[in-house]
Structure formats: C-alpha cells, structure tokens
Coordinates of C-alpha atoms in Angstrom, one line a residue:
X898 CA 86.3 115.3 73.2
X899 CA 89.0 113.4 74.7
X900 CA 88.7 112.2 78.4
X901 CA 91.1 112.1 81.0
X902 CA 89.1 110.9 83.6
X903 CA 85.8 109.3 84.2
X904 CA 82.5 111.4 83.7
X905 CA 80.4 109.1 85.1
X906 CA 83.5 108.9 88.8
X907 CA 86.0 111.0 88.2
X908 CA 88.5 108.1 88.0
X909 CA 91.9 109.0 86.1
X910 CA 91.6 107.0 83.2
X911 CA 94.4 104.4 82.2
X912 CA 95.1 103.3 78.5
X913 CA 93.6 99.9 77.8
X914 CA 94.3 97.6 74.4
X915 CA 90.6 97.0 73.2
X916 CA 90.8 94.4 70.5
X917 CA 92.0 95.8 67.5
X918 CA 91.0 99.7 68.7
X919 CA 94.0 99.8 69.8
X920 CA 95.2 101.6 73.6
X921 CA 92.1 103.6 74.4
X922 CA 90.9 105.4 77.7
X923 CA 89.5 102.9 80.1
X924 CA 88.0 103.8 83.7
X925 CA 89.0 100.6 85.5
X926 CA 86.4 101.5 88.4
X927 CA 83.4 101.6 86.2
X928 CA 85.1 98.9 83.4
X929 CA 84.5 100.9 80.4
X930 CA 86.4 102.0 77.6
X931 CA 85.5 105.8 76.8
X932 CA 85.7 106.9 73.2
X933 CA 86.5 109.7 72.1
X934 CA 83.4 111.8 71.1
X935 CA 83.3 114.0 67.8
X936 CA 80.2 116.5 67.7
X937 CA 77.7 115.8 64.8
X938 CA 77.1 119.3 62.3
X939 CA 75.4 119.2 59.0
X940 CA 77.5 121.1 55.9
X941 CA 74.7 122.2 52.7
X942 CA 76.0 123.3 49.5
X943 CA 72.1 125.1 48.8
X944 CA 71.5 125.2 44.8
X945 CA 68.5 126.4 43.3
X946 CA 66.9 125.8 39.4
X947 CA 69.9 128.4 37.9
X948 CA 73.0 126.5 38.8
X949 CA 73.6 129.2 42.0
X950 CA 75.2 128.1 45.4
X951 CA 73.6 130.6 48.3
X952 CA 76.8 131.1 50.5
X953 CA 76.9 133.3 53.7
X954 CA 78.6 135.8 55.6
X955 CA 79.0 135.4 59.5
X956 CA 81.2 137.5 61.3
X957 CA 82.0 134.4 64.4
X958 CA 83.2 131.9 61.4
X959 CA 85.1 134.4 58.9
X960 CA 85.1 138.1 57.8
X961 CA 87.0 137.1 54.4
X962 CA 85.2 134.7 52.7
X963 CA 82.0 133.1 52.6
X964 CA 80.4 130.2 53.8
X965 CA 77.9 127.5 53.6
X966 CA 74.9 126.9 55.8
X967 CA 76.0 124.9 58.6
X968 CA 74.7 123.8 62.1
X969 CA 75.0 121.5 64.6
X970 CA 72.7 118.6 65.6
X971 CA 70.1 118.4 68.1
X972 CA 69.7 115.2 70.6
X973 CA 66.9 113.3 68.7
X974 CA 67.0 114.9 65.0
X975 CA 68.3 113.2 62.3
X976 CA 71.1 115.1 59.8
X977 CA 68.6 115.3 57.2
X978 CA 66.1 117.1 59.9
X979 CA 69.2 118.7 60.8
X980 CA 70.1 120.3 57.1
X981 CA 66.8 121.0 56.2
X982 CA 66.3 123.3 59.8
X983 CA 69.5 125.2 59.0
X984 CA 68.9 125.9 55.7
X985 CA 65.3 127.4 56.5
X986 CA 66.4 129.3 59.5
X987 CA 69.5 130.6 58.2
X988 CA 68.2 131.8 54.7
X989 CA 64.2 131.4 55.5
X990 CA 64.2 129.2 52.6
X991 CA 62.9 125.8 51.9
X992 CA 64.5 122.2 50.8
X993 CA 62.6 120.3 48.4
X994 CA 65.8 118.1 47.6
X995 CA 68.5 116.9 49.7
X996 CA 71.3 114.9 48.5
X997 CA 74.0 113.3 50.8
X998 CA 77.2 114.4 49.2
X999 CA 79.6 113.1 51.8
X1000 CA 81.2 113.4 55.5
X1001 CA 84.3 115.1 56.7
X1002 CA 86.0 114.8 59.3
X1003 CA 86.7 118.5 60.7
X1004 CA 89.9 117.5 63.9
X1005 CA 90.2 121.7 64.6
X1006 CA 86.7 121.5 66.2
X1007 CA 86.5 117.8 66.9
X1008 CA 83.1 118.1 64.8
X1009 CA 82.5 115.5 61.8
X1010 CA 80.6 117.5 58.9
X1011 CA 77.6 116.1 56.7
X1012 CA 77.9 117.1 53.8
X1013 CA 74.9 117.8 51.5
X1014 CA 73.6 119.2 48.7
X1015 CA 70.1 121.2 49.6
X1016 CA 68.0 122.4 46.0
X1017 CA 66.1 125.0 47.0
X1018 CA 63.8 127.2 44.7
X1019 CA 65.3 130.7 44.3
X1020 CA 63.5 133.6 46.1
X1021 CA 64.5 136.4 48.5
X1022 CA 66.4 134.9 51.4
X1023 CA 65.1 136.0 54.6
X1024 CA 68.5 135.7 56.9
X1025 CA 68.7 134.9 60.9
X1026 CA 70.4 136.9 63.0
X1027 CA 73.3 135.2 62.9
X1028 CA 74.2 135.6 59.2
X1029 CA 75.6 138.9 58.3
X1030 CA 74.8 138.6 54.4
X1031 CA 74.0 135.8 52.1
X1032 CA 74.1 135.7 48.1
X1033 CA 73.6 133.8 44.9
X1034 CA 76.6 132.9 43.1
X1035 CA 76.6 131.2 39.8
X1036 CA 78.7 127.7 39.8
X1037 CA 81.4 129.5 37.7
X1038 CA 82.3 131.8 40.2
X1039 CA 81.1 130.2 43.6
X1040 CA 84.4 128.3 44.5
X1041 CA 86.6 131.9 44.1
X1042 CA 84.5 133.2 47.4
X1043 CA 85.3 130.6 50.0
X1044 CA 88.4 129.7 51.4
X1045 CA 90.4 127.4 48.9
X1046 CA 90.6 123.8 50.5
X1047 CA 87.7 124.9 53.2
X1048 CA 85.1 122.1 53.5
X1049 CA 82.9 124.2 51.9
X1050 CA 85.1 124.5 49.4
X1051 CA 85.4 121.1 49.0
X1052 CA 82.0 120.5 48.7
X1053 CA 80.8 123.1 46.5
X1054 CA 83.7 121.8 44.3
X1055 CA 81.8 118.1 44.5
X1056 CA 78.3 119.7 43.9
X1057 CA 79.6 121.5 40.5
X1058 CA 81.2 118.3 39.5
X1059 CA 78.5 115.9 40.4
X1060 CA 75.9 118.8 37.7
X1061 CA 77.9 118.5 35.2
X1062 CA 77.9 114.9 34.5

C-alpha cells in the first residue's frame, strides 16, 4: 500500500529525503515518514516421502494451471504458524517438516511471498472449500502444471533442485 495522505489526519502527504531511504511520504503534521506497506502471505511447495509436490486448483487464482498452497498472515502468527495453517486447511494434511526456501517479492499484489518447503506424509487430501481440486505430481512432471516463471514455479523448481543434491 502506498499512501497519499495521512491515516492517522488525513494530511496530504509531501515527499521527504529520510537518510539514505531516499524521498519517502512524510505527513508533516504528525512528523512521520509513512512506508509503504507490503502484505505478508506464506508460499509451500508440500512434498511427501515419494518425491510428489501436492498442487491445487482454485478457480479465484487461475483455471489453467495449478498452484501451491498459499495464504495470507494473521495479526499475531508467525509464517511458520502461517504455512503449517494453510497447508492443513487447504489439503486437511499435516506438516511434520518445514523448510524456509526463500522470499519473493510479488509488486502485482503488493504481497511479499514466504517461500517454503512443507513434507507432509502422503494420504487422502481432504480440500477446503476454496480449492477446486488438488493432486500429487511426481517432481518429474510437477513444474509442466504451473505457470512457467510463476512463484510457484520458481519454487517448486528450487525444492527439486535443493533433493537432488
């Protein structure tokens, strides 16, 4: 989020040089400088035991490809609360591993992704509501059914890597 003026007086912001920030948007009535805000969201690459990603259907995000699990954070949980809540309500299964992969920065939304890799055992996922379908797919083919250059993507590509070393 990007303000214009003051949430806290409704003053129009001006531009203010903040050390070496830069010009950034300052209210001049309440003296603060007012960052921009990105919104926190978890990413998981879920794996189980048989080198298999679980990715996702959901009709809001994309009717051509497939997903990951992916959520957005809740005022006093952490990302790895965060991951491990998504994965479970999303595909009813549980994390008994969770590896930070890495972030990435996702401008369209204004959201910064945590990426992850969640092990999982495999068993029959039991989806929410808001997941049309959900499969396993083995690492050889996994990358072919999300959108090339997606953050999914990207991180299913890192997850496959990072197993075979």
């Amino acid at each position: 989020m990007h303000f214009t003026f003051c949430p806290h007086c409704s003053s129009k912001l001006i531009l203010k040089e903040i050390g070496d920030e830069g010009m950034i948007p300052f209210c001049d009535h309440c003296n603060i400088p007012l960052w921009d805000i990105v919104t926190p969201c978890i990413i998981c690459a879920v794996v189980n035991e048989k080198r298999e990603v679980a990715l996702l259907r959901q009709s809001y995000v994309s009717t051509n490809s497939y997903v990951c699990v992916a959520g957005v954070m809740k005022l006093g949980e952490s990302a790895e609360e965060t991951a491990c809540r998504e994965v479970e309500e999303e595909l009813g299964l549980k994390v008994e591993q969770l590896d930070f992969i890495r972030t990435y920065p996702y401008l369209k939304k204004e959201m910064l992704m945590i990426g992850y890799r969640a092990t999982v055992q495999k068993k029959e996922m039991v989806l929410s509501d808001e997941v049309d379908r959900a499969q396993w797919f083995p690492f050889e083919t996994a990358l072919d059914q999300l959108r090339q250059g997606s953050i999914a993507w990207q991180l299913v590509k890192t997850v496959i890597e990072k197993d075979r070393l």
